[in-house]
Coordinates of C-alpha atoms and ligand atoms in Angstrom, one line a residue:
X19 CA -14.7 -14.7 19.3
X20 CA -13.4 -17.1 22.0
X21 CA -15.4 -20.2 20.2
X22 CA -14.1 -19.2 16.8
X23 CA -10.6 -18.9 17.7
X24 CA -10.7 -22.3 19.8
X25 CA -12.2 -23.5 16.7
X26 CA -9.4 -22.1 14.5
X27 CA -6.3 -23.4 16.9
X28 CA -8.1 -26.5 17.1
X29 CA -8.1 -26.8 12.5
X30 CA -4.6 -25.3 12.8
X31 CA -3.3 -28.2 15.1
X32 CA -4.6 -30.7 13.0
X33 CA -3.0 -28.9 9.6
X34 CA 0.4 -29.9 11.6
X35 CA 3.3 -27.9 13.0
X36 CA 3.2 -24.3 13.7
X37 CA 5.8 -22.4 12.2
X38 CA 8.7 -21.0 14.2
X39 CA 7.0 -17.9 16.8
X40 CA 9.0 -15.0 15.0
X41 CA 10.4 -12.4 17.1
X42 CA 7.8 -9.8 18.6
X43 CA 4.9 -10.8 16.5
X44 CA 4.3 -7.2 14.6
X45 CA 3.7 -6.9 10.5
X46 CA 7.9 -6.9 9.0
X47 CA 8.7 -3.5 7.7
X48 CA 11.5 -3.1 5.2
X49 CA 12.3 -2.8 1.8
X50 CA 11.8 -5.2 -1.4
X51 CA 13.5 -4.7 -4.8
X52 CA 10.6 -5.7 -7.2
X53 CA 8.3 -2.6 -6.8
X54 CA 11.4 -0.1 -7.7
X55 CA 13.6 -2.4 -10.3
X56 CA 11.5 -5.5 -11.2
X57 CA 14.1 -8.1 -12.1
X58 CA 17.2 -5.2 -13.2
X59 CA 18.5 -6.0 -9.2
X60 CA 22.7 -6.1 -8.8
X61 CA 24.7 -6.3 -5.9
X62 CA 26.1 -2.7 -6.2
X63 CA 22.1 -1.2 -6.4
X64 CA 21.4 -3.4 -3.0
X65 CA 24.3 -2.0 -1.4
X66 CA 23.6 1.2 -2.0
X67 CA 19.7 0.9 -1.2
X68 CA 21.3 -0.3 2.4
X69 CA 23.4 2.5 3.2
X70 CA 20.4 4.5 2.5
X71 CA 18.0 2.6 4.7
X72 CA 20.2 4.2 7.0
X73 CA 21.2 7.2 6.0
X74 CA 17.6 8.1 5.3
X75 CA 16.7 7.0 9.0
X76 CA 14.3 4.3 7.3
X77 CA 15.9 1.4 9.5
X78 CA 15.9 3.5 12.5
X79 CA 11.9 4.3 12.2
X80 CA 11.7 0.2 11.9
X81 CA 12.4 -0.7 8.3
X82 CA 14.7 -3.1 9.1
X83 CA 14.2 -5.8 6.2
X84 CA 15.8 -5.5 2.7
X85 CA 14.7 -8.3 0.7
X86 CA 15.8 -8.8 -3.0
X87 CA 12.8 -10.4 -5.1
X88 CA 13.1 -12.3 -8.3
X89 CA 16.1 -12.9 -10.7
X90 CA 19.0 -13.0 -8.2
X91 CA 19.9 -16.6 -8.9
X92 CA 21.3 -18.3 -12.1
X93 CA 18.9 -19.4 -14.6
X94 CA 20.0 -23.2 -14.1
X95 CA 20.9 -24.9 -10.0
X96 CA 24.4 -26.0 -10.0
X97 CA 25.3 -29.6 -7.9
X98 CA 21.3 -29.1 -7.0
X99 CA 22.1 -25.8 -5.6
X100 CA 20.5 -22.1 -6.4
X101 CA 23.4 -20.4 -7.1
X102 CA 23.8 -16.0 -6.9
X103 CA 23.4 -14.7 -10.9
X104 CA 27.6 -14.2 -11.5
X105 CA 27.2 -11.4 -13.8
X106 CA 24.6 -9.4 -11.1
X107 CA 25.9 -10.7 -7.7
X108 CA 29.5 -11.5 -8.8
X109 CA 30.0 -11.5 -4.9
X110 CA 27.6 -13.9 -4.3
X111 CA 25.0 -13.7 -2.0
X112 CA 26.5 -14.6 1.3
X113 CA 28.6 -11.3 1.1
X114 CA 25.4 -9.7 0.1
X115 CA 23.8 -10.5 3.4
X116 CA 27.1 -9.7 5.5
X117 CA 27.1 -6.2 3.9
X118 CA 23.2 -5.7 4.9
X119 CA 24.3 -7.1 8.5
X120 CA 27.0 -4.9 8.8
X121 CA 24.1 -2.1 7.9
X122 CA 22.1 -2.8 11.1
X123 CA 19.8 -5.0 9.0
X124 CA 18.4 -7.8 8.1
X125 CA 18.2 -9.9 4.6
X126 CA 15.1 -11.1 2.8
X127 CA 15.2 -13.7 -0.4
X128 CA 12.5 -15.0 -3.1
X129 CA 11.9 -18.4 -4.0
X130 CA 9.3 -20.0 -5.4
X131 CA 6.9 -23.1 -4.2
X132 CA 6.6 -24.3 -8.1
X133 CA 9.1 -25.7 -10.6
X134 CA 10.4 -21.8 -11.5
X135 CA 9.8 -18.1 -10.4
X136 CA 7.4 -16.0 -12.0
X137 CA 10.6 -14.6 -13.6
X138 CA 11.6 -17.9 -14.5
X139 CA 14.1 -18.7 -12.9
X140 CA 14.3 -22.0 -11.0
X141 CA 11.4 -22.5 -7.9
X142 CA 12.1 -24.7 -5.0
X143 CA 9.4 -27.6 -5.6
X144 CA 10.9 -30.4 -4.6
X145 CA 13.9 -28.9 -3.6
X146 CA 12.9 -27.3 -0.3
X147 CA 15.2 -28.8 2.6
X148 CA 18.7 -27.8 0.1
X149 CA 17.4 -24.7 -0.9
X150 CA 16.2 -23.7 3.2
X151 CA 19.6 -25.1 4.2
X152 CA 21.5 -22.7 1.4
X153 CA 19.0 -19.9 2.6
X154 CA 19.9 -20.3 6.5
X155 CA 23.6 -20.8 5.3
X156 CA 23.8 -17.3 3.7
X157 CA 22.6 -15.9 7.0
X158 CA 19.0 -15.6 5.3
X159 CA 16.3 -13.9 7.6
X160 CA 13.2 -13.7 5.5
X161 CA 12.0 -15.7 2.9
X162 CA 9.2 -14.6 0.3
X163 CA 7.6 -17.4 -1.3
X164 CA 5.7 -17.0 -4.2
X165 CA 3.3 -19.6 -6.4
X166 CA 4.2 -19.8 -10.1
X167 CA 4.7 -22.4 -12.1
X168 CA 2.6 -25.1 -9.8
X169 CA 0.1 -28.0 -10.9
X170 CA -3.0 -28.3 -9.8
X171 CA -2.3 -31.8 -8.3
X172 CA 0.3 -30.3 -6.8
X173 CA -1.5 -29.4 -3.7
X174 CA -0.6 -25.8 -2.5
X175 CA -0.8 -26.1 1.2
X176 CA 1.2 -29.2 0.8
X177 CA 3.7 -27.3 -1.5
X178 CA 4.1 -24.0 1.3
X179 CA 4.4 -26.5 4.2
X180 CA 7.5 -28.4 2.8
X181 CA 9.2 -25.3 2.7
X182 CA 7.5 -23.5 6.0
X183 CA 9.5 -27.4 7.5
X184 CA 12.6 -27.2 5.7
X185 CA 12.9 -23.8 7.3
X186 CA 12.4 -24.7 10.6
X187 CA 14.5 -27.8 10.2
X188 CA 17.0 -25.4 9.3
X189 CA 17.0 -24.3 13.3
X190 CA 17.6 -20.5 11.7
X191 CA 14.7 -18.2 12.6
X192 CA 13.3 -17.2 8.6
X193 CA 10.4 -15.2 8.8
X194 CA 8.3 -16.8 6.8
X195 CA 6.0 -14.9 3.9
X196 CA 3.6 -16.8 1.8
X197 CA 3.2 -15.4 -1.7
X198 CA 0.1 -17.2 -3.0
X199 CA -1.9 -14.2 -4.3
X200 CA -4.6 -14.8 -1.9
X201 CA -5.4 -18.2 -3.9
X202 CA -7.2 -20.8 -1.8
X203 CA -7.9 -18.3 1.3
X204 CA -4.7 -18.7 2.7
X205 CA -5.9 -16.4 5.4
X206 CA -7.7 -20.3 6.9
X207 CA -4.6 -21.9 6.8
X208 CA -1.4 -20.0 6.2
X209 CA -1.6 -18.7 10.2
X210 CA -0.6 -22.5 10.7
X211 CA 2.5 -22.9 8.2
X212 CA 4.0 -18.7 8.0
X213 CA 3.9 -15.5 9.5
X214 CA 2.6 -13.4 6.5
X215 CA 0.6 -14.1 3.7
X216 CA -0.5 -12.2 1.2
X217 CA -4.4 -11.8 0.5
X218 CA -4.5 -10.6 -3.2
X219 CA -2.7 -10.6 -6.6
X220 CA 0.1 -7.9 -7.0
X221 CA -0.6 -4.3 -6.8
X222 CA -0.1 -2.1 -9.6
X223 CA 0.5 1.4 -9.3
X224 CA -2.9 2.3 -9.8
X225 CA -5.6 4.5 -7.7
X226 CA -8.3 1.9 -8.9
X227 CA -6.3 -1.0 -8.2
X228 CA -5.3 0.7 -4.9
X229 CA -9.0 0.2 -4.2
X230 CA -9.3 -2.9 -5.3
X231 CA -6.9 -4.6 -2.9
X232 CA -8.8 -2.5 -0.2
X233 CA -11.9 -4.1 -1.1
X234 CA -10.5 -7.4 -1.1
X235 CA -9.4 -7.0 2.4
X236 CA -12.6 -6.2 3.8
X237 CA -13.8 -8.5 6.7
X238 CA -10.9 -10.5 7.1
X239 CA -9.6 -8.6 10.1
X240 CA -11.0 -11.4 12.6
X241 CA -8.6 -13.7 10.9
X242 CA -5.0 -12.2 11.3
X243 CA -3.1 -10.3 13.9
X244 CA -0.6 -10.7 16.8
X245 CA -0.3 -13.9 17.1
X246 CA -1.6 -15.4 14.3
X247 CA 0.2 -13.3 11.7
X248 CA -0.2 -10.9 9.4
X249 CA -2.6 -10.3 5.7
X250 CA -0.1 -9.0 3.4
X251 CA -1.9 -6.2 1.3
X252 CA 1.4 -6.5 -1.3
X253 CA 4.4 -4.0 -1.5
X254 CA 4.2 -0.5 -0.8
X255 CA 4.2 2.0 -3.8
X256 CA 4.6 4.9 -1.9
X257 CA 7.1 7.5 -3.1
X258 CA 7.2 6.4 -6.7
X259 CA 6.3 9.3 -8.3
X260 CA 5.5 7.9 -11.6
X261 CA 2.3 7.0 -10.1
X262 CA 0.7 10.1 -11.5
X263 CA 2.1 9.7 -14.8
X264 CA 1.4 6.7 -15.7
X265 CA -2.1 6.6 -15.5
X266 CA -4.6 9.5 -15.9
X267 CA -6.0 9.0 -12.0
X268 CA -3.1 7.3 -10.7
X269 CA -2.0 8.2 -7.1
X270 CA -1.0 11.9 -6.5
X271 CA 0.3 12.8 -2.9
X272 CA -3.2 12.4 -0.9
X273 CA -3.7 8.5 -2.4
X274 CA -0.2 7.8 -1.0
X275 CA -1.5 9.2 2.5
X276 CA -4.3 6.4 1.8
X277 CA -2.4 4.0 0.7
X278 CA 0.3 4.3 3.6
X279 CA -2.3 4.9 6.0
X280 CA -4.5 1.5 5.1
X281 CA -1.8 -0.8 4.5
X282 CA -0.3 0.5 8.4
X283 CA -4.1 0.4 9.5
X284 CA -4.6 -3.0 8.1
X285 CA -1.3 -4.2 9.9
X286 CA -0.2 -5.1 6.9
X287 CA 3.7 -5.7 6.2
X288 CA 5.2 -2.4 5.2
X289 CA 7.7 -3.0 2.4
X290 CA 9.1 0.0 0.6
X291 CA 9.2 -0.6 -2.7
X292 CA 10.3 3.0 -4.1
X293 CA 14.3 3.5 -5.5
X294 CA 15.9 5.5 -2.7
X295 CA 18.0 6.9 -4.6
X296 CA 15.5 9.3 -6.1
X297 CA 12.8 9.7 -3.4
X298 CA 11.7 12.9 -3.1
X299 CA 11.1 14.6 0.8
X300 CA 7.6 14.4 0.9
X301 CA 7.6 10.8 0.2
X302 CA 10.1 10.0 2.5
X303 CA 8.2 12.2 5.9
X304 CA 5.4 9.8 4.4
X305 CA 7.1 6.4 5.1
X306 CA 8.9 7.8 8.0
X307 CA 5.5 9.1 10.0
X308 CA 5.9 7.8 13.7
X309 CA 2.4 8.1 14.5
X310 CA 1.2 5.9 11.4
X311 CA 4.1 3.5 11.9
X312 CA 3.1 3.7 15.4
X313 CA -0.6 2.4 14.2
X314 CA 1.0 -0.6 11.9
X315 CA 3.4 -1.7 15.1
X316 CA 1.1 -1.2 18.0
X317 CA 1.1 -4.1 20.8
X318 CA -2.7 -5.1 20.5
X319 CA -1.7 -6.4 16.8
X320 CA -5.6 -6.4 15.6
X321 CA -6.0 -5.6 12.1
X322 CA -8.4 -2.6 11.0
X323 CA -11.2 -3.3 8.3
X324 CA -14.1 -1.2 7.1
X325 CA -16.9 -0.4 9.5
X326 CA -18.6 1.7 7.6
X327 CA -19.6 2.5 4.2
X328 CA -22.2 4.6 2.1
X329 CA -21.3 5.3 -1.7
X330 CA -17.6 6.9 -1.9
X331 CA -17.4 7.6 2.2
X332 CA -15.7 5.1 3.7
X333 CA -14.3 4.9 7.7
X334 CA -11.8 2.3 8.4
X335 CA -11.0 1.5 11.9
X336 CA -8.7 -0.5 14.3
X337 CA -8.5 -0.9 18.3
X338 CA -5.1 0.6 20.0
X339 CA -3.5 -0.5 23.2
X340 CA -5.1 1.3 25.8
X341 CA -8.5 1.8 24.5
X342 CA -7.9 4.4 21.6
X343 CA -9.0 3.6 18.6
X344 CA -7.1 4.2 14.9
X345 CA -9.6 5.9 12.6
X346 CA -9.2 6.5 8.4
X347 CA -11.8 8.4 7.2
X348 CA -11.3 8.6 3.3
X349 CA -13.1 9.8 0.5
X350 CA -13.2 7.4 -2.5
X351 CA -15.2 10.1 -4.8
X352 CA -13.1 10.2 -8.2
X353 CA -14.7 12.8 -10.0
X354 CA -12.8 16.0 -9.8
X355 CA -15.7 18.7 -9.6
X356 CA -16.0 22.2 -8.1
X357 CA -16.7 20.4 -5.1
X358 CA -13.6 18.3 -4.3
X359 CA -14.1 17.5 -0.5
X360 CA -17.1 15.1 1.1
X361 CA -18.2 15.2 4.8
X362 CA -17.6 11.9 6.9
X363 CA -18.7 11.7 10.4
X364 CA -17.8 8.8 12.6
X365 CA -19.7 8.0 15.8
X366 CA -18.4 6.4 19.2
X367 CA -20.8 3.7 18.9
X368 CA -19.5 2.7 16.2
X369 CA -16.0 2.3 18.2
X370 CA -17.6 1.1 20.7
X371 CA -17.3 3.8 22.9
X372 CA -20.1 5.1 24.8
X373 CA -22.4 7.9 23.2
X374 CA -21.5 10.3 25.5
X375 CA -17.8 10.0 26.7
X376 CA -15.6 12.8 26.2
X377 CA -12.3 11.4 24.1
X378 CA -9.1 13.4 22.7
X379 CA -9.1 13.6 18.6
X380 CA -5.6 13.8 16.7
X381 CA -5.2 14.4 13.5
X382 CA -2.2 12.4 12.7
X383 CA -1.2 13.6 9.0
X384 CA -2.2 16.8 10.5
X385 CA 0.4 16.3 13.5
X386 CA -2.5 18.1 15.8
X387 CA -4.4 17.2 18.9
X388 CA -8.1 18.4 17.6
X389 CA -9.6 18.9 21.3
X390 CA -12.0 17.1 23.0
X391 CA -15.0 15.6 21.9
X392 CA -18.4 13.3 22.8
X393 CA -20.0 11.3 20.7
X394 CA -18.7 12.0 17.5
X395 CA -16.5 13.4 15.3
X396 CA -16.8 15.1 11.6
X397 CA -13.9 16.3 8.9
X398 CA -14.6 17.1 5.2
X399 CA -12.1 15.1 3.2
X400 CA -11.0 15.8 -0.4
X401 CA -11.1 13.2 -3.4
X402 CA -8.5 10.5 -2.5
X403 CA -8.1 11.9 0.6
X404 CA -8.3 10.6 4.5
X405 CA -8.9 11.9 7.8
X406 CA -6.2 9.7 10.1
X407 CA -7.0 10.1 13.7
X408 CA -6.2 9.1 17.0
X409 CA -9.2 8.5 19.2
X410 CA -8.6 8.2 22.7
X411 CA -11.2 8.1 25.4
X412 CA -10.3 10.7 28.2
X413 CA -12.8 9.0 30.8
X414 CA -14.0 5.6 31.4
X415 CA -15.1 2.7 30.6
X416 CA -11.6 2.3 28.4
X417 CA -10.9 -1.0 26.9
X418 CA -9.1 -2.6 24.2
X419 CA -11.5 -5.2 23.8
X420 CA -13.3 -3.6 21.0
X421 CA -13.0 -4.9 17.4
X422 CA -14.0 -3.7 14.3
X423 CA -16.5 -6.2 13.5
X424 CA -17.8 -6.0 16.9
X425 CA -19.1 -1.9 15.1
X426 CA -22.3 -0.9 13.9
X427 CA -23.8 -2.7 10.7
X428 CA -22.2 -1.4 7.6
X429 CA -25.3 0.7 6.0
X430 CA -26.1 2.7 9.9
X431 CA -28.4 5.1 9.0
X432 CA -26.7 8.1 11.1
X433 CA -27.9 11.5 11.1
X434 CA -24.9 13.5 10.2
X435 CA -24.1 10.8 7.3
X436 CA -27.6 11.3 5.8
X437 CA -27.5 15.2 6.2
X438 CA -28.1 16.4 2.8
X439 CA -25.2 18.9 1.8
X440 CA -25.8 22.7 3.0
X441 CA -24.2 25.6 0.7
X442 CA -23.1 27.9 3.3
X443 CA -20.6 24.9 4.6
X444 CA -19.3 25.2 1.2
X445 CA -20.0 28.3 -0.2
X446 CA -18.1 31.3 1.7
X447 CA -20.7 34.0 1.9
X448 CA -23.4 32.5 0.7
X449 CA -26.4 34.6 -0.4
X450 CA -29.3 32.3 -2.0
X451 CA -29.5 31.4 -5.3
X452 CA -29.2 33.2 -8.6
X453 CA -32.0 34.7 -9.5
X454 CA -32.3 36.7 -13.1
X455 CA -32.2 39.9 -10.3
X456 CA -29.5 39.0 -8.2
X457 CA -27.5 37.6 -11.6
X458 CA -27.6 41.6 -13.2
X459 CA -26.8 43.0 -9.9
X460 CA -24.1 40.8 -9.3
X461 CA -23.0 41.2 -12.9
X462 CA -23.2 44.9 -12.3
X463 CA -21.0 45.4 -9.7
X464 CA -18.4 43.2 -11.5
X465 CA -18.2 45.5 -14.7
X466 CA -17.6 48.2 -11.8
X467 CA -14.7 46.5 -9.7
X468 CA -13.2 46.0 -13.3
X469 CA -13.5 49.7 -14.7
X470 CA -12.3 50.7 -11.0
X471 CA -9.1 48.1 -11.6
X472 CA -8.5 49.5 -15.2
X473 CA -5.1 51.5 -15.2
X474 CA -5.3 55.4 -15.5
X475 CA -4.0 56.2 -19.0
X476 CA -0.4 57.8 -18.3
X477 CA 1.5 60.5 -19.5
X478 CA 3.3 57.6 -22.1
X479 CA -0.1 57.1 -24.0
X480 CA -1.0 53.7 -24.9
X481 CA 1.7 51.1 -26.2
X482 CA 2.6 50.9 -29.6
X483 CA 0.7 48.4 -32.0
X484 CA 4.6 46.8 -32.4
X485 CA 4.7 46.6 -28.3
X486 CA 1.1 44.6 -28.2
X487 CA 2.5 42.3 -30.7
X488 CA 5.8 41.6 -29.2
X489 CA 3.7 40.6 -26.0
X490 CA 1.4 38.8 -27.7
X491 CA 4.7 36.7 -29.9
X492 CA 6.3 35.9 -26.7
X493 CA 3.3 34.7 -24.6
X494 CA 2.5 32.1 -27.7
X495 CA 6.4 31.3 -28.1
X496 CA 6.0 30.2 -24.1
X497 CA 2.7 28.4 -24.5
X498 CA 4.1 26.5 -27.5
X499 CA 7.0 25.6 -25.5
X500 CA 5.1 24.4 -22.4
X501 CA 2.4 22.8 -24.4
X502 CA 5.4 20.8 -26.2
X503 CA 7.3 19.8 -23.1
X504 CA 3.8 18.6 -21.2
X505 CA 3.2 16.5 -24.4
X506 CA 6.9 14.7 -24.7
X507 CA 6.3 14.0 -20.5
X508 CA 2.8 12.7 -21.4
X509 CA 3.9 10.6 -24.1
X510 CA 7.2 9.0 -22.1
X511 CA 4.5 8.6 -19.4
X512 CA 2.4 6.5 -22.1
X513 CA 5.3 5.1 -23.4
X514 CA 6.3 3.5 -20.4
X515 CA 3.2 2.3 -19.7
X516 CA 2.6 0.4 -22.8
X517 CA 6.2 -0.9 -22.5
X518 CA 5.8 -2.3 -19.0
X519 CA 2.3 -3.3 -20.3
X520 CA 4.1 -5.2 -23.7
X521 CA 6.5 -6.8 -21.3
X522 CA 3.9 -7.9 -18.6
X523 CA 1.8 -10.1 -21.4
X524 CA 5.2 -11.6 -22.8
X525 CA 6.4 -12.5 -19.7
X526 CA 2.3 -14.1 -19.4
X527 CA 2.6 -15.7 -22.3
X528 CA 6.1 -17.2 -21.6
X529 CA 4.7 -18.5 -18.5
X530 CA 1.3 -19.8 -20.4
X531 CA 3.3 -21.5 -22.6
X532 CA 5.7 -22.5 -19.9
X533 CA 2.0 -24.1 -18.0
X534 CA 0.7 -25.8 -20.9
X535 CA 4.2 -27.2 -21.3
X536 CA 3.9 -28.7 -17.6
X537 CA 0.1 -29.0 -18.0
X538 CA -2.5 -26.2 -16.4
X539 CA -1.9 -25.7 -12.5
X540 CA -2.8 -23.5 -10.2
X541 CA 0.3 -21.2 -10.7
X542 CA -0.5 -17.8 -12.2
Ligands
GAL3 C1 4.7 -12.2 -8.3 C2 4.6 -11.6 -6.9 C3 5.3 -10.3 -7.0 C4 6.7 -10.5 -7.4 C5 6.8 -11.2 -8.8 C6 8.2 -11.6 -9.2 O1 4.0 -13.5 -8.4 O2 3.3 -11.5 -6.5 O3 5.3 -9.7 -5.7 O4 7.4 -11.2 -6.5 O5 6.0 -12.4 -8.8 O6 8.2 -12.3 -10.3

């Protein structure tokens, strides 16, 4: 590890000069507008989103960014200058970021490193030293930088170094986030130019897209953390609740535990991207978990990954100070069935812990210490679910010096993991299987615990043919009813989708035409 990182400092100082260190090293947590309004972002909205950062006790559990996204400027620079949109930030956006100051906060803006935002609105190609110069003028702290609207020729690393100089020319500390999509592995050469950089396209509020990003992330821990800075997994989704309803096996409660959990694991930036004004209080105990946060801000600053894998059982670890270790245990299997849970057993040697130490289990999401244990561990998770725990070696050798790619090979062939499923962990009283015999028997004593259930005929007789059908009206009134308000809900949820779906390929198209326009690049 020591070569490779000798090796890397030794790339990075030829790539030129490091950006500006940035404050204590650890992912930025905060807020970002796109997630939760796209570009339909006014000054009232962000001034309202701060005094809930704080009112919600968001900035005091460390989300202390809010960063507006694309659309805040004018369509056109004026003297050469972005200007704040008049009719959306009549205020401008100075008075913006004195408001979100006054909050105990900090504020984050969007620009572009091509000739116009994704949105199109104007990018900062060419324009980098005004444009960090307005920024730091503002009392900017955090600019997102994203890649749309580039030519090829245009060399990207070339294009995110002007502006990672213009900033620090600027003498203002910007923490500095590259939005490149993952294009070009910025993971090689970002560390050199920013402080965060983001390792895939955007995420969509999607269970399988969810696991998509995850899978891109895998085995890129070795190249971020304190120090270095940070793989941006994308925005945080958590708390928007029509996750569920747009799509069929999009997130329900459990996938945001994942989500949350993985991003924090990953020590990726935690950006809420969720409109406070409507989160509901399971989402917000979600973001505001001290122990998960806890995992995403820890002092050692290495990055979890995957260590282990075998079908739709998957164990995601990171070290802690001190020698714990972070485990997520999480169960990837989709298929709703009558058996919606999985067993997942880790093992210390895959956390480098000695086979027979004694260490202290906590189930985080479960706010429990699970007692001691040696050697290994086992939980059954349900679909979309995850095990987060604490692992934290009560005797020695401790150490922080183990790192997830340091674990066992990916396909370990471990006894509990290759157990073949028992019934009677599953199955409460199991007695064997159905045999014709056992089947009547069984059948038998059902027909008995019925007729033994069946109401004694009173002294009122039975109820009258006009009763039955009265019961029988209203029960199909209701389930009309219901049925009728499930399908509007269903079709708004469809609706919606295919709208933002509509105004996702016009906004591509706009932009292809836009590209072929400027001839093809490497923007999106
Ligand atoms: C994308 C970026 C998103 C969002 C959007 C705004 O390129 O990845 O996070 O910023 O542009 O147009």
């Amino acid at each position: 590890m020591k070569a490779l990182q000798v090796v890397l400092l030794l790339l990075l100082g030829l790539l030129g000069a490091r950006a500006l260190p940035f404050g204590d090293g650890k992912p930025a947590m905060g807020f970002n507008t796109w997630n939760a309004f796209r570009t339909d972002i006014n000054e009232k909205q962000i001034m309202k989103i701060a005094d809930l950062m704080v009112s919600l006790g968001l900035r005091d559990a460390g989300y202390t960014y809010l960063n507006l996204d694309d659309a805040w400027s004018e369509k056109q620079r004026v003297g050469g200058k972005l200007v704040a949109n008049k009719e959306r930030f009549p205020s401008g956006i100075k008075a913006l970021a004195d408001y979100v100051h006054s909050k105990g906060l900090k504020f984050g803006i969007y620009g572009d490193a091509g000739t116009m935002t994704c949105a199109l609105y104007p990018g900062s190609l060419g324009y980098e030293e005004v444009d960090a110069q307005t920024f730091a003028e503002w009392g900017v702290d955090y600019l997102k930088y994203d890649n749309c609207f580039a030519k090829r020729e245009d060399w990207v690393l070339d294009r995110y170094r002007a502006m990672g100089e213009a900033l620090n020319k600027t003498g203002r500390p910007i923490f500095y986030s590259l939005c490149n999509w993952g294009v070009m592995e910025p993971w090689l050469w970002a560390p050199q130019i920013g402080h965060s950089w983001r390792i895939t396209e955007d995420i969509l509020p999607t269970w399988d897209n969810v696991v998509k990003l995850l899978d891109y992330s895998v085995g890129l821990s070795r190249l971020a953390g304190k120090g270095i800075g940070h793989h941006d997994m994308d925005m945080l989704y958590v708390g928007n609740d029509h996750l569920g309803e747009y799509h069929p096996y999009g997130p329900f409660y459990q996938e945001h535990k994942m989500h949350f959990a993985l991003w924090a694991l990953m020590k990726s930036p935690l950006m809420v991207g969720h409109d406070l004004r409507r989160i509901n209080q399971s989402s917000l105990d979600l973001l505001l978990n001290k122990e998960i946060i806890a995992i995403n801000q820890d002092e050692l600053g290495v990055p979890g990954d995957l260590i282990w894998q075998q079908g739709t059982r998957r164990i995601f670890a990171a070290p802690l100070t001190g020698g714990a270790r972070a485990v997520v245990m999480a169960n990837f299997q989709t298929t709703q069935t009558q058996y919606p849970m999985s067993n997942v057993t880790v093992y210390w040697e895959q956390l480098g812990l000695r086979r027979d130490q004694a260490a202290g289990v906590r189930d985080i999401y479960g706010g429990q210490d699970l007692g001691v244990f040696r050697g290994s561990f086992s939980a059954a998770i349900a679909t979309h679910d995850v095990a987060v725990l604490r692992i934290a070696p009560l005797e020695g050798p401790t150490n922080d010096g183990w790192r997830p790619w340091h674990g066992q090979p990916l396909y370990a062939a471990q006894p509990a993991n290759l157990a073949v499923p028992q019934p009677q962990d599953w199955i409460p009283n199991y007695s064997g299987p159905r045999t014709a015999a056992s089947a009547q028997s069984q059948d038998k004593q059902q027909q008995q615990k019925a007729a033994q259930r069946q109401v004694p005929s009173t002294s009122h007789g039975p109820p009258s043919f006009a009763l039955v059908l009265a019961c029988v009206a209203a029960v199909a009134a209701l389930g009309v009813v219901g049925y009728y308000i499930v399908l509007q809900r269903r079709l708004r949820g469809w609706q919606q989708l295919e709208d933002s779906e509509a105004a996702r390929k016009a906004g591509e198209l706009a932009r292809m035409q836009q590209r072929s326009k400027d001839g093809w690049g490497n923007g999106a």
